[in-house]
C-alpha cells in the first residue's frame, strides 16, 4: 500500500491511498495526512508544536553497516552528556532528537554535528530521512526539503570516508558542481 502526497499550485495538498483510491485535498497538509492515515488504518500522531524562532528540530542518527545498536559502549558518554537541546533515543541505532539554535536548519545541524565530533569523537552521519527521493517542493531553507539536503550531505560525506575519500575530494566534487 502506498500513500502519496502532492502539493498543488494553489497551495493545497492532495493525498491518495493507492490501495483503495481514497483521495483528499485540503489547505492543511497535516489534515490530509491525518485523513489518509485514518483511511489506511494506521495510527496518526500529530506533529509536535513549533519550535521557538531561531531554533530547529531534527534527528541526528549514527547509522553503521555493522549493527551496533543504541546500547553500544561508544555512545555511553553521549547518552550521559548529550548536547544541550538533544535527547538520546533508541531507533534500533543511536539517535539524538534535537531542538537547537541556528540561523538556518543546516547551521543548526552543522553546529550539533561539530559539537558531537569534538566532545565525543563520533560523526553523526544521517538525519534519518527514510525516502529522500520523496521530495516535496523546496519549501524553505528550514523545511522538510532542507532536512533531506542535510541528510544527503551527511550520508555522502560518511560514505565517501568509508571508501577512502577525504575532505578535499568531497569539497572538490562540490566545487565542480558550480554551487555558490
mmCIF file of C-alpha atoms in Angstrom:
data_model
loop_
_atom_site.group_PDB
_atom_site.id
_atom_site.type_symbol
_atom_site.label_atom_id
_atom_site.label_comp_id
_atom_site.label_asym_id
_atom_site.label_seq_id
_atom_site.Cartn_x
_atom_site.Cartn_y
_atom_site.Cartn_z
ATOM 1 C CA UNK A 1 0.000 0.000 0.000
ATOM 2 C CA UNK A 2 1.270 3.470 -0.772
ATOM 3 C CA UNK A 3 0.192 6.873 0.389
ATOM 4 C CA UNK A 4 1.147 9.689 -1.951
ATOM 5 C CA UNK A 5 1.116 13.421 -1.244
ATOM 6 C CA UNK A 6 1.273 16.264 -3.748
ATOM 7 C CA UNK A 7 1.424 19.990 -3.124
ATOM 8 C CA UNK A 8 -0.835 21.752 -5.622
ATOM 9 C CA UNK A 9 -0.105 25.112 -7.323
ATOM 10 C CA UNK A 10 -2.951 26.731 -5.347
ATOM 11 C CA UNK A 11 -1.235 25.858 -2.032
ATOM 12 C CA UNK A 12 -3.480 22.920 -1.167
ATOM 13 C CA UNK A 13 -2.213 19.378 -0.688
ATOM 14 C CA UNK A 14 -3.731 16.280 -2.269
ATOM 15 C CA UNK A 15 -3.208 12.851 -0.780
ATOM 16 C CA UNK A 16 -4.118 9.488 -2.255
ATOM 17 C CA UNK A 17 -4.259 5.982 -0.833
ATOM 18 C CA UNK A 18 -3.180 3.827 -3.783
ATOM 19 C CA UNK A 19 -4.685 0.681 -2.228
ATOM 20 C CA UNK A 20 -8.291 1.856 -2.444
ATOM 21 C CA UNK A 21 -8.222 5.116 -4.400
ATOM 22 C CA UNK A 22 -9.259 7.293 -1.441
ATOM 23 C CA UNK A 23 -8.224 10.858 -2.300
ATOM 24 C CA UNK A 24 -8.448 14.023 -0.237
ATOM 25 C CA UNK A 25 -7.446 17.637 -0.915
ATOM 26 C CA UNK A 26 -7.194 20.243 1.823
ATOM 27 C CA UNK A 27 -5.436 23.549 2.544
ATOM 28 C CA UNK A 28 -3.812 21.958 5.634
ATOM 29 C CA UNK A 29 -1.274 19.286 4.618
ATOM 30 C CA UNK A 30 -1.395 17.763 8.103
ATOM 31 C CA UNK A 31 -5.157 17.266 7.795
ATOM 32 C CA UNK A 32 -4.581 15.411 4.513
ATOM 33 C CA UNK A 33 -2.060 13.165 6.260
ATOM 34 C CA UNK A 34 -4.438 12.540 9.182
ATOM 35 C CA UNK A 35 -7.287 11.528 6.888
ATOM 36 C CA UNK A 36 -5.088 9.245 4.774
ATOM 37 C CA UNK A 37 -3.656 7.524 7.845
ATOM 38 C CA UNK A 38 -7.185 7.047 9.210
ATOM 39 C CA UNK A 39 -8.333 5.605 5.882
ATOM 40 C CA UNK A 40 -5.344 3.215 5.809
ATOM 41 C CA UNK A 41 -5.989 2.094 9.392
ATOM 42 C CA UNK A 42 -2.668 3.496 10.577
ATOM 43 C CA UNK A 43 -2.104 5.344 13.838
ATOM 44 C CA UNK A 44 -1.772 9.082 13.290
ATOM 45 C CA UNK A 45 0.406 11.147 15.606
ATOM 46 C CA UNK A 46 0.030 14.906 15.224
ATOM 47 C CA UNK A 47 3.226 16.900 14.810
ATOM 48 C CA UNK A 48 4.822 18.492 17.877
ATOM 49 C CA UNK A 49 4.274 22.203 18.493
ATOM 50 C CA UNK A 50 6.525 24.555 16.527
ATOM 51 C CA UNK A 51 9.954 25.375 17.911
ATOM 52 C CA UNK A 52 10.739 28.927 19.073
ATOM 53 C CA UNK A 53 12.040 31.372 16.453
ATOM 54 C CA UNK A 54 15.710 30.753 15.680
ATOM 55 C CA UNK A 55 15.518 27.068 16.696
ATOM 56 C CA UNK A 56 15.257 23.970 14.513
ATOM 57 C CA UNK A 57 14.001 20.443 15.209
ATOM 58 C CA UNK A 58 15.860 17.481 13.716
ATOM 59 C CA UNK A 59 17.051 13.971 14.488
ATOM 60 C CA UNK A 60 20.740 13.156 14.130
ATOM 61 C CA UNK A 61 21.380 9.485 13.513
ATOM 62 C CA UNK A 62 24.514 7.368 13.748
ATOM 63 C CA UNK A 63 23.941 4.559 11.264
ATOM 64 C CA UNK A 64 26.523 1.934 10.513
ATOM 65 C CA UNK A 65 26.538 -1.077 8.285
ATOM 66 C CA UNK A 66 27.663 -3.089 11.302
ATOM 67 C CA UNK A 67 24.624 -3.046 13.564
ATOM 68 C CA UNK A 68 25.798 -1.800 16.943
ATOM 69 C CA UNK A 69 22.574 -0.583 18.492
ATOM 70 C CA UNK A 70 21.712 2.133 20.950
ATOM 71 C CA UNK A 71 23.428 0.437 23.907
ATOM 72 C CA UNK A 72 26.849 0.275 22.231
ATOM 73 C CA UNK A 73 29.610 1.375 24.607
ATOM 74 C CA UNK A 74 30.799 4.063 22.138
ATOM 75 C CA UNK A 75 27.623 6.009 22.907
ATOM 76 C CA UNK A 76 27.925 5.915 26.729
ATOM 77 C CA UNK A 77 29.350 9.447 27.028
ATOM 78 C CA UNK A 78 26.876 10.846 24.537
ATOM 79 C CA UNK A 79 23.946 9.182 26.304
ATOM 80 C CA UNK A 80 25.158 10.676 29.610
ATOM 81 C CA UNK A 81 26.064 14.140 28.258
ATOM 82 C CA UNK A 82 24.183 14.918 25.028
ATOM 83 C CA UNK A 83 24.444 18.394 23.510
ATOM 84 C CA UNK A 84 22.074 20.898 25.057
ATOM 85 C CA UNK A 85 18.664 20.608 23.414
ATOM 86 C CA UNK A 86 19.224 16.974 22.346
ATOM 87 C CA UNK A 87 17.848 13.763 23.815
ATOM 88 C CA UNK A 88 19.289 10.288 23.056
ATOM 89 C CA UNK A 89 16.680 7.934 21.567
ATOM 90 C CA UNK A 90 16.775 4.276 20.526
ATOM 91 C CA UNK A 91 15.592 3.749 16.928
ATOM 92 C CA UNK A 92 17.439 0.451 16.716
ATOM 93 C CA UNK A 93 20.520 2.624 16.247
ATOM 94 C CA UNK A 94 21.766 5.668 18.146
ATOM 95 C CA UNK A 95 19.760 8.858 17.587
ATOM 96 C CA UNK A 96 19.770 12.353 19.056
ATOM 97 C CA UNK A 97 16.430 14.138 18.790
ATOM 98 C CA UNK A 98 17.330 17.814 18.882
ATOM 99 C CA UNK A 99 15.858 21.304 19.117
ATOM 100 C CA UNK A 100 18.840 23.544 18.586
ATOM 101 C CA UNK A 101 19.518 27.177 17.680
ATOM 102 C CA UNK A 102 20.811 28.199 14.293
ATOM 103 C CA UNK A 103 20.384 30.803 11.611
ATOM 104 C CA UNK A 104 19.129 28.018 9.313
ATOM 105 C CA UNK A 105 18.461 24.313 9.698
ATOM 106 C CA UNK A 106 21.813 23.481 8.071
ATOM 107 C CA UNK A 107 23.544 25.833 10.502
ATOM 108 C CA UNK A 108 21.906 24.110 13.497
ATOM 109 C CA UNK A 109 22.752 20.640 12.153
ATOM 110 C CA UNK A 110 26.366 21.606 11.373
ATOM 111 C CA UNK A 111 26.881 23.069 14.848
ATOM 112 C CA UNK A 112 25.480 19.970 16.503
ATOM 113 C CA UNK A 113 27.495 17.553 14.330
ATOM 114 C CA UNK A 114 30.672 19.531 15.112
ATOM 115 C CA UNK A 115 29.932 19.538 18.851
ATOM 116 C CA UNK A 116 29.297 15.781 18.942
ATOM 117 C CA UNK A 117 32.502 15.125 16.983
ATOM 118 C CA UNK A 118 34.551 17.492 19.165
ATOM 119 C CA UNK A 119 33.157 16.352 22.536
ATOM 120 C CA UNK A 120 32.592 12.641 21.852
ATOM 121 C CA UNK A 121 34.676 11.728 18.789
ATOM 122 C CA UNK A 122 31.634 10.469 16.893
ATOM 123 C CA UNK A 123 30.481 11.690 13.471
ATOM 124 C CA UNK A 124 26.706 11.635 13.151
ATOM 125 C CA UNK A 125 26.011 10.600 9.572
ATOM 126 C CA UNK A 126 22.281 10.899 8.905
ATOM 127 C CA UNK A 127 19.126 12.795 9.699
ATOM 128 C CA UNK A 128 17.108 9.602 9.466
ATOM 129 C CA UNK A 129 15.256 10.529 6.287
ATOM 130 C CA UNK A 130 13.893 7.202 5.068
ATOM 131 C CA UNK A 131 12.968 8.065 1.496
ATOM 132 C CA UNK A 132 14.974 11.118 0.426
ATOM 133 C CA UNK A 133 13.682 10.752 -3.121
ATOM 134 C CA UNK A 134 10.177 11.711 -1.899
ATOM 135 C CA UNK A 135 10.877 15.377 -2.349
ATOM 136 C CA UNK A 136 8.192 17.947 -1.663
ATOM 137 C CA UNK A 137 8.599 21.306 -3.308
ATOM 138 C CA UNK A 138 11.576 23.164 -1.899
ATOM 139 C CA UNK A 139 9.561 24.906 0.787
ATOM 140 C CA UNK A 140 12.255 26.903 2.597
ATOM 141 C CA UNK A 141 15.787 26.761 3.914
ATOM 142 C CA UNK A 142 14.370 25.276 7.116
ATOM 143 C CA UNK A 143 11.629 22.890 5.959
ATOM 144 C CA UNK A 144 11.492 19.213 5.100
ATOM 145 C CA UNK A 145 13.411 19.687 1.849
ATOM 146 C CA UNK A 146 16.266 21.227 3.867
ATOM 147 C CA UNK A 147 16.291 18.143 6.126
ATOM 148 C CA UNK A 148 16.605 15.951 3.037
ATOM 149 C CA UNK A 149 19.516 18.072 1.741
ATOM 150 C CA UNK A 150 21.329 17.923 5.103
ATOM 151 C CA UNK A 151 20.698 14.172 5.337
ATOM 152 C CA UNK A 152 22.152 13.539 1.886
ATOM 153 C CA UNK A 153 25.255 15.667 2.550
ATOM 154 C CA UNK A 154 25.963 13.879 5.859
ATOM 155 C CA UNK A 155 25.385 10.488 4.295
ATOM 156 C CA UNK A 156 27.577 11.307 1.284
ATOM 157 C CA UNK A 157 30.425 12.535 3.498
ATOM 158 C CA UNK A 158 30.242 9.374 5.598
ATOM 159 C CA UNK A 159 30.123 7.023 2.608
ATOM 160 C CA UNK A 160 32.987 8.876 0.892
ATOM 161 C CA UNK A 161 35.081 8.485 4.071
ATOM 162 C CA UNK A 162 34.344 4.746 4.175
ATOM 163 C CA UNK A 163 35.600 4.480 0.585
ATOM 164 C CA UNK A 164 38.830 6.284 1.446
ATOM 165 C CA UNK A 165 37.995 9.730 0.110
ATOM 166 C CA UNK A 166 38.997 12.730 2.177
ATOM 167 C CA UNK A 167 37.595 16.191 2.767
ATOM 168 C CA UNK A 168 39.465 17.648 -0.210
ATOM 169 C CA UNK A 169 37.952 15.031 -2.540
ATOM 170 C CA UNK A 170 34.416 15.788 -1.368
ATOM 171 C CA UNK A 171 34.941 19.571 -1.483
ATOM 172 C CA UNK A 172 36.417 19.248 -4.995
ATOM 173 C CA UNK A 173 33.282 17.411 -6.112
ATOM 174 C CA UNK A 174 31.040 20.072 -4.548
ATOM 175 C CA UNK A 175 33.105 22.826 -6.166
ATOM 176 C CA UNK A 176 32.803 21.084 -9.545
ATOM 177 C CA UNK A 177 29.013 21.460 -9.386
ATOM 178 C CA UNK A 178 29.356 25.228 -9.508
ATOM 179 C CA UNK A 179 27.231 25.762 -6.393
ATOM 180 C CA UNK A 180 27.786 29.229 -4.989
#
